[in-house]
Coordinates of C-alpha atoms and ligand atoms in Angstrom, one line a residue:
M1 CA -40.7 -37.9 41.4
I2 CA -37.8 -40.0 42.4
R3 CA -34.8 -38.1 41.4
D4 CA -33.1 -41.4 41.0
A5 CA -35.3 -43.5 39.0
V6 CA -35.9 -40.6 36.8
R7 CA -32.4 -41.5 35.8
R8 CA -31.6 -38.1 34.6
A9 CA -29.5 -37.8 37.6
R10 CA -28.7 -41.3 38.3
L11 CA -27.9 -44.2 36.1
A12 CA -27.4 -41.1 34.3
A13 CA -24.4 -40.8 36.4
A14 CA -21.5 -42.3 34.7
A15 CA -17.9 -42.3 35.3
S16 CA -16.3 -39.0 36.1
I17 CA -14.9 -37.5 33.0
A18 CA -11.4 -37.5 34.5
I19 CA -11.5 -41.3 35.0
L20 CA -12.9 -42.1 31.6
A21 CA -10.5 -39.8 29.8
T22 CA -7.6 -41.6 31.3
V23 CA -8.7 -45.1 30.3
P24 CA -7.0 -45.9 27.0
A25 CA -9.1 -47.8 24.5
A26 CA -6.6 -50.7 24.4
I27 CA -6.9 -51.3 28.1
A28 CA -10.7 -50.9 28.0
S29 CA -10.9 -53.6 25.3
A30 CA -8.7 -55.9 27.3
E31 CA -11.3 -55.9 30.0
T32 CA -13.7 -58.8 30.5
A33 CA -17.4 -58.0 30.5
D34 CA -17.6 -58.5 34.2
E35 CA -14.7 -56.1 34.8
F36 CA -16.3 -53.6 32.5
V37 CA -19.5 -53.7 34.5
A38 CA -17.7 -53.4 37.8
R39 CA -15.9 -50.3 36.4
L40 CA -19.1 -48.8 35.2
N41 CA -20.7 -49.3 38.6
K42 CA -17.9 -47.4 40.2
Q43 CA -17.7 -44.6 37.6
F44 CA -21.5 -44.0 37.6
A45 CA -21.6 -43.9 41.3
D46 CA -18.9 -41.3 41.2
I47 CA -20.4 -38.9 38.7
A48 CA -23.8 -39.4 40.3
L49 CA -22.4 -37.5 43.3
E50 CA -21.9 -34.4 41.2
V51 CA -25.1 -34.7 39.1
N52 CA -27.2 -35.1 42.2
A53 CA -25.4 -32.2 44.0
A54 CA -26.0 -29.9 41.1
G55 CA -29.6 -31.1 40.6
W56 CA -30.4 -30.6 44.3
T57 CA -28.8 -27.2 44.4
Q58 CA -30.9 -26.0 41.4
A59 CA -34.1 -27.5 42.8
T60 CA -33.7 -25.8 46.1
Y61 CA -32.4 -22.5 44.8
I62 CA -33.5 -21.7 41.3
N63 CA -31.5 -19.0 39.7
A64 CA -29.4 -18.5 36.5
D65 CA -26.2 -19.8 38.1
T66 CA -27.5 -23.0 39.6
Q67 CA -29.3 -23.6 36.3
L68 CA -26.0 -23.3 34.5
L69 CA -24.1 -25.6 36.9
N70 CA -26.9 -28.2 36.8
A71 CA -27.0 -28.1 33.0
R72 CA -23.2 -28.5 32.8
A73 CA -23.1 -31.4 35.2
F74 CA -25.9 -33.1 33.4
E75 CA -24.2 -32.6 30.1
R76 CA -21.1 -34.3 31.4
Y77 CA -23.2 -37.1 32.6
L78 CA -24.9 -37.5 29.2
E79 CA -21.5 -37.7 27.6
V80 CA -20.3 -40.4 29.9
F81 CA -23.5 -42.2 29.4
S82 CA -23.1 -42.2 25.6
R83 CA -19.5 -43.4 25.9
A84 CA -20.5 -46.2 28.3
V85 CA -23.2 -47.4 25.9
A86 CA -20.8 -47.3 23.0
E87 CA -18.2 -49.3 24.9
A88 CA -20.7 -51.9 26.0
K89 CA -21.2 -52.9 22.4
Q90 CA -17.9 -54.7 22.2
F91 CA -19.0 -57.1 24.9
E92 CA -22.0 -58.4 22.9
G93 CA -21.9 -62.2 22.7
Q94 CA -19.0 -62.5 25.1
P95 CA -19.2 -64.7 28.2
M96 CA -20.3 -62.9 31.3
S97 CA -22.3 -63.4 34.5
P98 CA -26.1 -63.1 34.4
A99 CA -25.7 -60.0 36.6
S100 CA -23.4 -58.4 34.1
K101 CA -25.7 -59.2 31.2
R102 CA -28.6 -57.6 33.0
S103 CA -26.4 -54.6 34.0
I104 CA -25.5 -54.0 30.3
E105 CA -29.2 -54.2 29.3
L106 CA -30.2 -51.8 32.0
L107 CA -27.4 -49.4 31.1
K108 CA -29.1 -48.4 27.8
L109 CA -32.2 -47.4 29.7
G110 CA -30.2 -45.3 32.2
V111 CA -31.4 -41.9 31.2
A112 CA -34.9 -40.5 30.5
A113 CA -33.7 -38.2 27.8
P114 CA -30.7 -39.5 25.9
A115 CA -28.7 -37.0 23.9
P116 CA -27.6 -37.4 20.3
D117 CA -23.9 -38.2 20.2
D118 CA -23.0 -34.7 19.1
P119 CA -21.4 -32.3 21.7
A120 CA -23.4 -29.2 20.6
K121 CA -26.7 -31.1 20.7
R122 CA -25.8 -32.6 24.0
A123 CA -25.2 -29.3 25.5
E124 CA -28.3 -27.9 24.0
L125 CA -30.4 -30.7 25.5
A126 CA -28.9 -30.4 28.9
T127 CA -29.5 -26.6 28.8
L128 CA -33.1 -27.1 27.7
L129 CA -33.8 -29.6 30.5
A130 CA -32.4 -27.4 33.2
G131 CA -34.2 -24.4 31.7
M132 CA -37.6 -26.1 31.6
E133 CA -37.2 -27.2 35.2
A134 CA -36.4 -23.7 36.2
K135 CA -39.2 -22.1 34.2
Y136 CA -41.7 -24.4 35.7
G137 CA -40.4 -24.0 39.2
S138 CA -40.3 -20.2 39.1
A139 CA -43.6 -19.6 37.2
V140 CA -46.0 -17.1 38.8
Y141 CA -49.4 -15.8 37.7
C142 CA -49.5 -12.0 38.2
K143 CA -52.4 -9.6 38.2
D144 CA -52.5 -5.8 38.8
G145 CA -49.6 -5.1 36.5
G146 CA -47.3 -7.5 38.4
K147 CA -48.2 -6.4 41.9
D148 CA -50.2 -9.5 42.9
C149 CA -48.3 -12.6 42.0
R150 CA -49.0 -16.2 43.0
D151 CA -46.9 -19.3 42.5
E152 CA -47.9 -22.9 42.0
V153 CA -48.4 -23.6 45.7
Q154 CA -50.7 -20.7 46.1
L155 CA -52.7 -21.4 43.0
K156 CA -53.0 -25.1 43.8
K157 CA -54.5 -24.0 47.2
V158 CA -57.2 -22.0 45.4
L159 CA -58.1 -25.1 43.4
E160 CA -58.4 -27.1 46.5
S161 CA -60.3 -24.8 48.7
S162 CA -62.4 -22.3 46.6
R163 CA -65.9 -23.3 45.7
D164 CA -66.5 -20.2 43.5
Y165 CA -66.7 -21.1 39.8
D166 CA -65.0 -17.9 38.6
E167 CA -62.3 -17.8 41.2
L168 CA -61.4 -21.3 40.4
L169 CA -61.4 -20.5 36.7
D170 CA -59.1 -17.5 37.3
A171 CA -56.5 -19.6 39.2
W172 CA -56.8 -22.5 36.7
K173 CA -56.3 -20.3 33.6
G174 CA -53.6 -18.2 35.4
W175 CA -51.5 -21.3 36.0
H176 CA -52.1 -23.0 32.7
D177 CA -51.2 -19.8 30.7
Q178 CA -47.8 -19.8 32.3
A179 CA -46.9 -23.0 30.4
R180 CA -47.0 -21.2 27.1
A181 CA -43.4 -20.2 27.8
L182 CA -42.4 -23.8 27.6
R183 CA -43.8 -24.7 24.3
S184 CA -40.8 -24.0 22.0
D185 CA -38.4 -25.5 24.5
Y186 CA -40.4 -28.7 24.7
T187 CA -40.7 -29.0 20.9
R188 CA -36.9 -28.8 20.6
Y189 CA -36.3 -31.1 23.5
A190 CA -38.6 -33.7 21.9
T191 CA -36.6 -33.6 18.7
L192 CA -33.3 -33.9 20.4
A193 CA -34.2 -36.6 22.9
N194 CA -35.9 -38.6 20.1
E195 CA -32.7 -38.4 18.1
G196 CA -30.8 -39.7 21.1
A197 CA -33.2 -42.6 21.6
R198 CA -32.9 -43.5 17.9
E199 CA -29.2 -43.6 18.1
L200 CA -29.5 -46.1 21.0
G201 CA -31.6 -48.3 18.7
Y202 CA -35.1 -47.4 19.8
R203 CA -37.9 -46.4 17.5
D204 CA -38.4 -43.2 19.4
L205 CA -38.2 -41.9 23.0
G206 CA -41.6 -43.4 23.9
A207 CA -40.5 -46.8 22.7
M208 CA -37.4 -46.5 24.8
W209 CA -39.5 -45.6 27.9
R210 CA -41.8 -48.6 27.2
S211 CA -38.8 -50.9 27.0
A212 CA -38.0 -50.6 30.7
Y213 CA -40.3 -53.3 31.9
D214 CA -38.5 -56.6 31.3
M215 CA -40.7 -57.3 28.3
P216 CA -40.8 -56.1 24.7
A217 CA -42.1 -52.5 24.3
D218 CA -45.1 -53.5 22.3
E219 CA -46.1 -56.1 24.8
F220 CA -45.9 -53.5 27.5
T221 CA -48.2 -51.2 25.6
K222 CA -50.8 -53.9 25.5
E223 CA -50.3 -54.8 29.1
A224 CA -50.9 -51.2 30.2
A225 CA -54.0 -51.1 28.1
R226 CA -55.2 -54.3 29.6
L227 CA -54.8 -53.0 33.1
Y228 CA -56.7 -49.8 32.2
G229 CA -59.5 -51.9 30.7
Q230 CA -59.9 -53.6 34.1
V231 CA -60.5 -50.4 36.0
E232 CA -62.2 -48.2 33.5
P233 CA -65.8 -49.2 34.4
L234 CA -65.2 -48.3 38.0
Y235 CA -63.8 -44.9 37.0
K236 CA -66.8 -44.3 34.8
D237 CA -69.1 -45.0 37.8
L238 CA -67.2 -42.5 39.9
H239 CA -67.2 -39.9 37.2
C240 CA -70.9 -40.2 36.8
Y241 CA -71.6 -39.8 40.5
A242 CA -69.1 -36.9 40.8
R243 CA -70.6 -35.0 37.9
T244 CA -74.1 -35.4 39.3
R245 CA -73.0 -33.9 42.6
L246 CA -71.0 -31.1 41.0
A247 CA -74.0 -30.2 38.9
Q248 CA -76.0 -29.8 42.1
K249 CA -73.3 -27.4 43.3
Y250 CA -72.5 -25.4 40.2
G251 CA -75.7 -25.9 38.1
N252 CA -76.6 -28.1 35.1
D253 CA -75.7 -25.3 32.7
K254 CA -72.1 -25.4 33.9
V255 CA -71.9 -29.2 34.5
P256 CA -74.3 -30.8 32.0
A257 CA -75.2 -34.5 32.1
G258 CA -73.6 -36.7 29.5
K259 CA -70.8 -34.2 28.9
P260 CA -67.2 -33.9 30.1
I261 CA -66.7 -32.1 33.4
P262 CA -65.0 -28.7 33.4
A263 CA -61.4 -29.4 34.5
H264 CA -61.3 -26.8 37.3
L265 CA -64.0 -28.1 39.5
L266 CA -62.4 -31.2 40.9
G267 CA -60.3 -29.7 43.6
N268 CA -57.0 -30.2 41.8
M269 CA -55.1 -28.1 39.2
W270 CA -54.8 -31.1 36.9
A271 CA -58.1 -32.9 38.0
Q272 CA -55.8 -35.8 38.8
Q273 CA -57.1 -36.6 42.3
W274 CA -60.4 -35.3 43.6
D275 CA -60.2 -35.8 47.3
A276 CA -60.1 -32.1 48.0
V277 CA -63.7 -31.8 47.0
F278 CA -64.8 -34.6 49.3
D279 CA -67.0 -32.1 51.1
L280 CA -69.1 -31.7 47.9
L281 CA -69.2 -35.5 47.2
E282 CA -69.4 -36.9 50.7
P283 CA -72.0 -39.7 50.6
Y284 CA -73.2 -39.3 54.2
P285 CA -72.3 -35.9 55.5
G286 CA -71.4 -35.8 59.2
V287 CA -71.4 -39.6 59.7
S288 CA -67.7 -39.9 60.2
P289 CA -65.5 -36.9 60.9
L290 CA -62.4 -37.4 58.6
D291 CA -61.1 -33.8 58.8
V292 CA -57.4 -34.5 59.3
D293 CA -56.5 -31.0 58.0
A294 CA -58.3 -29.4 60.9
A295 CA -56.6 -31.8 63.4
L296 CA -53.1 -31.0 62.0
V297 CA -53.7 -27.3 62.4
A298 CA -55.3 -27.6 65.8
Q299 CA -52.4 -29.8 67.1
N300 CA -49.8 -27.4 65.7
Y301 CA -48.2 -30.0 63.4
D302 CA -45.1 -28.4 61.6
P303 CA -43.3 -30.0 58.7
V304 CA -40.7 -31.7 60.9
R305 CA -43.4 -33.3 63.1
M306 CA -45.4 -34.4 60.1
T307 CA -42.3 -36.0 58.7
Q308 CA -41.6 -37.7 62.0
S309 CA -45.1 -39.1 62.0
A310 CA -44.4 -40.7 58.6
E311 CA -41.0 -42.0 59.9
A312 CA -42.8 -43.5 62.9
F313 CA -45.0 -45.6 60.7
Y314 CA -42.0 -47.1 58.9
K315 CA -40.2 -47.7 62.2
S316 CA -43.3 -49.5 63.5
I317 CA -42.8 -52.1 60.7
A318 CA -39.1 -52.5 61.8
F319 CA -37.6 -50.2 59.1
P320 CA -34.6 -48.3 60.4
A321 CA -34.7 -44.7 61.7
L322 CA -33.8 -42.1 59.1
P323 CA -30.2 -41.0 59.1
Q324 CA -29.3 -37.8 60.9
T325 CA -28.3 -36.3 57.6
F326 CA -31.8 -36.7 56.3
W327 CA -33.0 -34.2 58.9
E328 CA -30.1 -31.9 58.4
R329 CA -30.2 -31.8 54.6
S330 CA -33.8 -32.2 53.5
L331 CA -35.9 -29.3 52.5
L332 CA -39.2 -29.6 54.3
A333 CA -40.8 -26.2 54.0
Q334 CA -41.0 -23.6 51.3
P335 CA -38.3 -20.9 51.9
Q336 CA -39.6 -17.4 51.5
D337 CA -36.3 -15.9 50.4
R338 CA -35.7 -17.8 47.2
K339 CA -37.4 -19.8 44.4
V340 CA -37.5 -23.6 44.8
Q341 CA -39.0 -26.4 42.9
C342 CA -41.9 -27.2 45.1
H343 CA -43.1 -30.4 43.4
A344 CA -42.2 -33.1 46.0
S345 CA -39.3 -35.4 45.4
A346 CA -37.0 -37.9 47.1
W347 CA -33.3 -38.0 46.5
H348 CA -30.5 -40.5 46.8
M349 CA -27.5 -38.3 46.7
D350 CA -24.6 -40.7 47.2
G351 CA -26.0 -44.2 46.6
K352 CA -25.5 -44.7 50.3
E353 CA -27.1 -43.1 53.3
D354 CA -27.4 -39.5 52.1
V355 CA -31.1 -39.6 51.4
R356 CA -33.3 -36.5 51.4
I357 CA -36.7 -35.2 50.5
K358 CA -37.7 -31.9 49.1
Q359 CA -41.3 -30.9 49.8
C360 CA -43.0 -27.6 50.5
I361 CA -45.0 -29.1 53.4
R362 CA -48.2 -27.4 54.4
P363 CA -50.3 -28.8 57.3
T364 CA -52.8 -30.8 55.2
Y365 CA -53.8 -34.4 55.0
E366 CA -52.7 -34.4 51.4
E367 CA -49.3 -33.2 52.2
L368 CA -49.0 -35.7 55.1
R369 CA -49.8 -38.5 52.6
T370 CA -47.2 -37.2 50.2
I371 CA -44.6 -37.3 53.0
Y372 CA -45.4 -41.0 53.5
H373 CA -45.1 -41.4 49.7
E374 CA -41.7 -39.7 49.6
L375 CA -40.4 -41.7 52.5
G376 CA -41.3 -44.8 50.5
H377 CA -38.7 -43.7 47.9
V378 CA -36.3 -42.9 50.7
Y379 CA -36.6 -46.3 52.3
Y380 CA -36.3 -48.1 48.9
Y381 CA -33.0 -46.2 48.5
L382 CA -31.9 -47.4 52.0
W383 CA -32.9 -51.0 51.4
Y384 CA -31.0 -51.3 48.2
K385 CA -28.0 -49.2 49.0
D386 CA -25.7 -52.3 49.1
Q387 CA -26.6 -53.3 45.5
P388 CA -24.1 -52.3 42.7
F389 CA -25.0 -48.9 41.4
I390 CA -26.8 -50.1 38.2
F391 CA -29.1 -52.2 40.4
Q392 CA -29.8 -49.4 42.8
N393 CA -33.3 -48.8 41.3
G394 CA -36.8 -50.0 41.6
A395 CA -37.8 -53.4 40.3
H396 CA -39.5 -51.1 37.8
D397 CA -40.4 -47.5 38.2
G398 CA -43.9 -48.3 39.2
F399 CA -42.5 -50.3 42.2
H400 CA -40.6 -47.2 43.3
E401 CA -43.8 -45.2 43.3
A402 CA -45.8 -47.9 45.0
V403 CA -43.8 -48.3 48.2
G404 CA -45.0 -45.2 50.0
D405 CA -48.5 -45.5 48.6
T406 CA -48.7 -49.0 49.9
V407 CA -48.1 -47.6 53.3
N408 CA -50.7 -44.9 52.5
L409 CA -53.3 -47.7 52.2
S410 CA -52.5 -48.6 55.8
M411 CA -53.5 -45.1 56.9
T412 CA -57.0 -46.3 57.8
P413 CA -59.4 -44.4 60.1
A414 CA -58.3 -46.8 62.9
Y415 CA -54.7 -45.9 62.3
L416 CA -55.4 -42.2 62.2
A417 CA -57.4 -42.5 65.4
K418 CA -54.4 -44.3 67.0
I419 CA -52.1 -41.4 66.2
G420 CA -54.7 -38.9 67.4
L421 CA -55.7 -37.3 64.1
V422 CA -59.3 -38.3 64.0
P423 CA -61.6 -39.3 66.9
E424 CA -62.2 -43.0 67.5
A425 CA -65.3 -44.0 65.6
K426 CA -67.4 -47.1 65.5
T427 CA -67.8 -48.3 62.0
S428 CA -71.1 -48.3 60.2
R429 CA -72.0 -49.0 56.6
E430 CA -72.3 -45.2 56.0
A431 CA -68.8 -44.6 57.5
V432 CA -67.3 -47.3 55.3
I433 CA -68.9 -45.8 52.2
N434 CA -67.6 -42.3 53.2
Q435 CA -64.1 -43.7 53.7
Q436 CA -64.2 -45.6 50.4
M437 CA -65.4 -42.5 48.6
K438 CA -62.5 -40.5 50.0
M439 CA -60.0 -43.1 48.9
A440 CA -61.7 -43.5 45.5
L441 CA -61.4 -39.8 44.9
E442 CA -57.7 -40.2 45.4
K443 CA -57.0 -43.6 43.9
I444 CA -59.7 -44.3 41.2
A445 CA -60.0 -40.7 39.9
F446 CA -56.2 -40.8 39.3
L447 CA -56.2 -43.9 37.0
P448 CA -57.1 -42.3 33.6
F449 CA -54.9 -39.3 34.4
G450 CA -52.0 -41.7 35.2
K451 CA -52.6 -43.4 31.9
M452 CA -53.1 -40.5 29.6
I453 CA -50.0 -38.4 30.3
D454 CA -47.7 -40.8 28.5
E455 CA -50.3 -41.6 26.0
W456 CA -49.9 -38.0 24.9
R457 CA -46.1 -38.2 25.0
W458 CA -46.0 -41.5 23.2
Q459 CA -47.9 -39.9 20.4
V460 CA -45.6 -36.8 20.4
F461 CA -42.4 -38.8 20.3
S462 CA -43.7 -41.2 17.6
G463 CA -44.6 -38.2 15.5
Q464 CA -48.3 -39.1 15.5
V465 CA -48.9 -35.7 17.1
A466 CA -47.1 -32.9 15.4
P467 CA -46.0 -29.7 17.4
G468 CA -48.8 -27.7 15.7
N469 CA -51.3 -30.0 17.3
Y470 CA -49.8 -30.4 20.8
N471 CA -52.6 -28.8 22.7
A472 CA -55.6 -30.1 20.8
A473 CA -54.2 -33.6 21.1
W474 CA -53.7 -33.1 24.8
W475 CA -57.3 -32.2 25.3
A476 CA -58.6 -34.9 23.0
I477 CA -56.8 -37.5 25.1
R478 CA -57.9 -35.9 28.4
E479 CA -61.4 -36.0 27.2
K480 CA -61.2 -39.6 26.1
Y481 CA -59.7 -40.9 29.3
Q482 CA -60.8 -38.6 32.0
G483 CA -64.0 -37.2 30.6
I484 CA -63.0 -33.6 31.4
R485 CA -62.8 -30.5 29.2
P486 CA -61.0 -27.2 29.4
P487 CA -63.1 -24.6 31.2
V488 CA -62.3 -22.0 28.6
A489 CA -61.4 -22.3 24.9
R490 CA -57.8 -23.3 24.4
S491 CA -55.7 -22.9 21.3
E492 CA -52.3 -23.8 19.9
T493 CA -50.9 -20.7 21.6
D494 CA -51.4 -22.6 24.8
F495 CA -49.3 -25.5 26.0
D496 CA -51.4 -27.0 28.7
P497 CA -49.3 -30.2 29.0
G498 CA -46.5 -28.0 30.3
A499 CA -48.6 -26.9 33.2
K500 CA -48.0 -30.4 34.7
Y501 CA -44.6 -30.8 36.4
H502 CA -43.6 -34.1 34.9
I503 CA -43.8 -32.8 31.3
P504 CA -41.2 -30.1 31.6
G505 CA -39.5 -32.2 34.3
N506 CA -39.1 -35.1 31.8
T507 CA -40.4 -37.7 34.2
P508 CA -42.1 -40.7 32.6
Y509 CA -45.6 -41.0 34.1
T510 CA -46.9 -44.5 33.4
R511 CA -45.0 -45.4 36.6
Y512 CA -47.8 -43.8 38.6
F513 CA -50.5 -45.6 36.7
L514 CA -48.8 -48.9 37.4
S515 CA -48.2 -47.9 41.0
F516 CA -51.8 -47.2 41.6
I517 CA -52.6 -50.8 40.5
L518 CA -49.6 -52.4 42.1
Q519 CA -49.9 -50.8 45.5
F520 CA -53.2 -52.7 46.1
Q521 CA -51.5 -55.9 45.2
F522 CA -48.7 -55.2 47.6
H523 CA -51.1 -54.1 50.3
K524 CA -53.0 -57.3 50.0
A525 CA -49.9 -59.4 50.1
L526 CA -48.6 -57.6 53.2
C527 CA -52.0 -57.8 54.9
D528 CA -51.9 -61.6 54.3
A529 CA -48.4 -61.7 55.7
A530 CA -49.6 -59.8 58.8
G531 CA -52.4 -62.5 59.1
F532 CA -55.1 -59.9 58.7
K533 CA -58.6 -61.2 58.1
G534 CA -61.3 -58.8 56.9
P535 CA -61.9 -56.3 54.2
L536 CA -58.8 -55.0 52.5
S537 CA -59.8 -51.4 53.0
E538 CA -59.7 -51.9 56.8
C539 CA -56.3 -53.5 57.0
S540 CA -53.4 -51.6 58.3
I541 CA -49.9 -53.1 58.6
Y542 CA -49.0 -50.4 61.2
G543 CA -46.9 -52.1 63.9
N544 CA -46.5 -55.4 62.1
E545 CA -42.9 -56.5 61.9
E546 CA -43.6 -59.6 59.8
A547 CA -45.2 -57.5 57.0
G548 CA -42.2 -55.1 57.3
R549 CA -39.8 -57.9 57.0
R550 CA -41.4 -59.2 53.8
F551 CA -41.6 -55.7 52.4
G552 CA -38.0 -54.9 53.2
A553 CA -36.8 -58.2 51.6
M554 CA -38.5 -57.1 48.3
L555 CA -37.0 -53.6 48.4
A556 CA -33.5 -54.9 49.1
K557 CA -33.6 -56.6 45.7
G558 CA -33.6 -53.3 43.8
A559 CA -33.4 -53.8 40.1
S560 CA -31.1 -56.9 40.4
Q561 CA -33.7 -59.3 38.8
P562 CA -36.7 -59.0 36.5
W563 CA -39.6 -57.3 38.3
Q564 CA -41.7 -60.4 37.7
D565 CA -39.5 -62.4 40.0
T566 CA -39.5 -59.7 42.7
M567 CA -43.3 -59.5 42.4
Y568 CA -43.6 -63.2 42.7
E569 CA -41.6 -63.3 45.9
L570 CA -43.9 -60.9 47.6
T571 CA -47.3 -61.6 46.1
G572 CA -47.1 -65.1 44.6
T573 CA -48.0 -63.8 41.1
R574 CA -45.9 -62.7 38.2
Q575 CA -48.4 -60.3 36.8
M576 CA -49.7 -56.8 37.5
D577 CA -53.4 -57.1 38.0
A578 CA -56.3 -54.9 39.0
S579 CA -58.2 -57.5 41.0
A580 CA -56.8 -56.2 44.3
I581 CA -57.9 -52.6 43.7
L582 CA -61.3 -53.8 42.5
E583 CA -61.6 -56.0 45.6
Y584 CA -60.7 -53.0 47.8
F585 CA -63.4 -50.9 46.3
A586 CA -66.1 -53.5 46.0
P587 CA -68.3 -51.9 48.6
L588 CA -68.3 -48.6 46.9
R589 CA -68.8 -50.1 43.5
G590 CA -72.2 -51.4 44.4
W591 CA -73.2 -48.2 46.1
L592 CA -72.2 -46.1 43.1
E593 CA -74.2 -48.3 40.8
E594 CA -77.2 -47.6 42.9
Q595 CA -76.6 -43.9 43.0
N596 CA -76.1 -43.7 39.2
K597 CA -79.4 -45.4 38.4
G598 CA -81.4 -43.2 36.0
Q599 CA -78.4 -40.8 35.4
Q600 CA -77.1 -40.1 32.0
C601 CA -73.6 -41.4 32.5
G602 CA -70.6 -41.2 30.2
W603 CA -69.5 -38.3 28.0
Ligands
X8Z701 O1 -45.2 -36.7 41.5 C1 -45.6 -37.4 42.4 C2 -44.9 -37.5 43.8 C3 -43.5 -37.5 43.6 S1 -42.9 -38.9 42.9 C4 -45.3 -36.3 44.6 N1 -46.8 -38.0 42.3 C5 -47.6 -37.8 41.0 C6 -48.1 -36.4 40.8 O2 -48.0 -35.6 41.8 O3 -48.5 -36.1 39.7 C7 -47.5 -38.8 43.2 C8 -48.8 -39.1 42.6 C9 -48.8 -38.8 41.2
ZN702 ZN1 -43.0 -40.7 43.9

């Protein structure tokens, strides 16, 4: 996640209490709107320092004390936020610059879980958020009476590498069962944050989240559904093919045709991306060696060197070197002496150059790609650091997620060969299909997952799904979108949504769905800027300064204008659209349709 755009920490940051407390109401009301916005920008930037420091400290050292300090800092932020929103009301209808008008609109969206304006409830919400974060980050699945315990990193690894049905099931269930402990916290959090959202004038928290896209919330709901409709047929083709191959491996009894796939067989704890089981699904085995994992190990890549490799890509498109403090203050490996939140994130600590990532880096291709992703956030921070604080954000949150992934799309086999991670290979139709499959398992498999997470939360926040039905609704939505099912019977004792970081972490998720569409639009636009001619899937902007210049110009805008304008400047269109991702995967699409002939597709 981006710690920033999550806005728990950030916009979330408001004036330091001391400053606000000393501003008498009379003086505040004598301010012009423009002065008010200027003051807010300063005050938010100030309290952000404290909220980010507390958040970072908890995330990199989970214990009772850091949890308390983080909750307290966040509580103060929430208070300042509520006060700023209340103060902003008096400027409605007054003359102000367009930038101030936009700032005041963005202000209300400045936190992902607004608290009710009641000190006790605010404290309770802040404590719940820090507590869920800590519980998730320190969860372990133990066997043998507590002697054999494994954390998320270790259990994820089993899901990626084991091909034993029962071993996979044990790790899947072991991790998912840990989330039971989050159920009551989550129920209470939903009540409180909903109450906070209603006080801000939104129908519920889901409606608030959907209001962050420079269009009415209901229009956004339709827009997201339209985008999903564009890609759904391709997902269904991939699903059908994957299920056929998994049935060959695990048996038709375990993976029956025409039925949802058991969720633990897809190489990922959440079945969100399937590239880890490429070995089972590879169209033409042995045609093109794409084993980057092995190369990373053989060449003794450590976390720092992997991060430098990602930085080198960005430098090749004329982005600046990372500041020295990035290297001194980031957490790049899982410490063995304490609990940390291992889910990767990027942090903008001070609104200036104190940028960091926190990632438990292992020497795998997936981790390498995640570093490129996280550095995308970091470079966004650096590009927009001179914007006023309220505009120090993505054009929308999907843009923030798409930056590093756009760069990921330039990690073509030719690029990997150039940096010595795969052998030089001549391309053939078989090699292209292999490569497309690998990418589809990462990018297409993700789409329904990216869509469904907030579908569930929207229903929870609107009250359509009641707490007594949380888990059943979760699986109903997963089945509908992803065509997967739980590998063992689940009940309302379970809280399987809580086994995915972003649920207890209170990070809206539609951003990733949008990013997975947008990044192909950005990739296409940058490849055009680079003068590339040829199939989109073979384009890499590595080393192209003109593409980098266009990209940087977009990032520097931050949230200062509606995203549609920013989008237009880079791509020449004002709409998110799946045509670029469909163009990218056109070769695979035809191939999948051939393969699926005669199969009983769907679920
Ligand atoms: O959470 C992340 C990033 C941090 S923003 C590692 N992602 C989503 C996830 O892991 O669920 C990237 C892809 C989707
Ligand atoms: Zn991210």
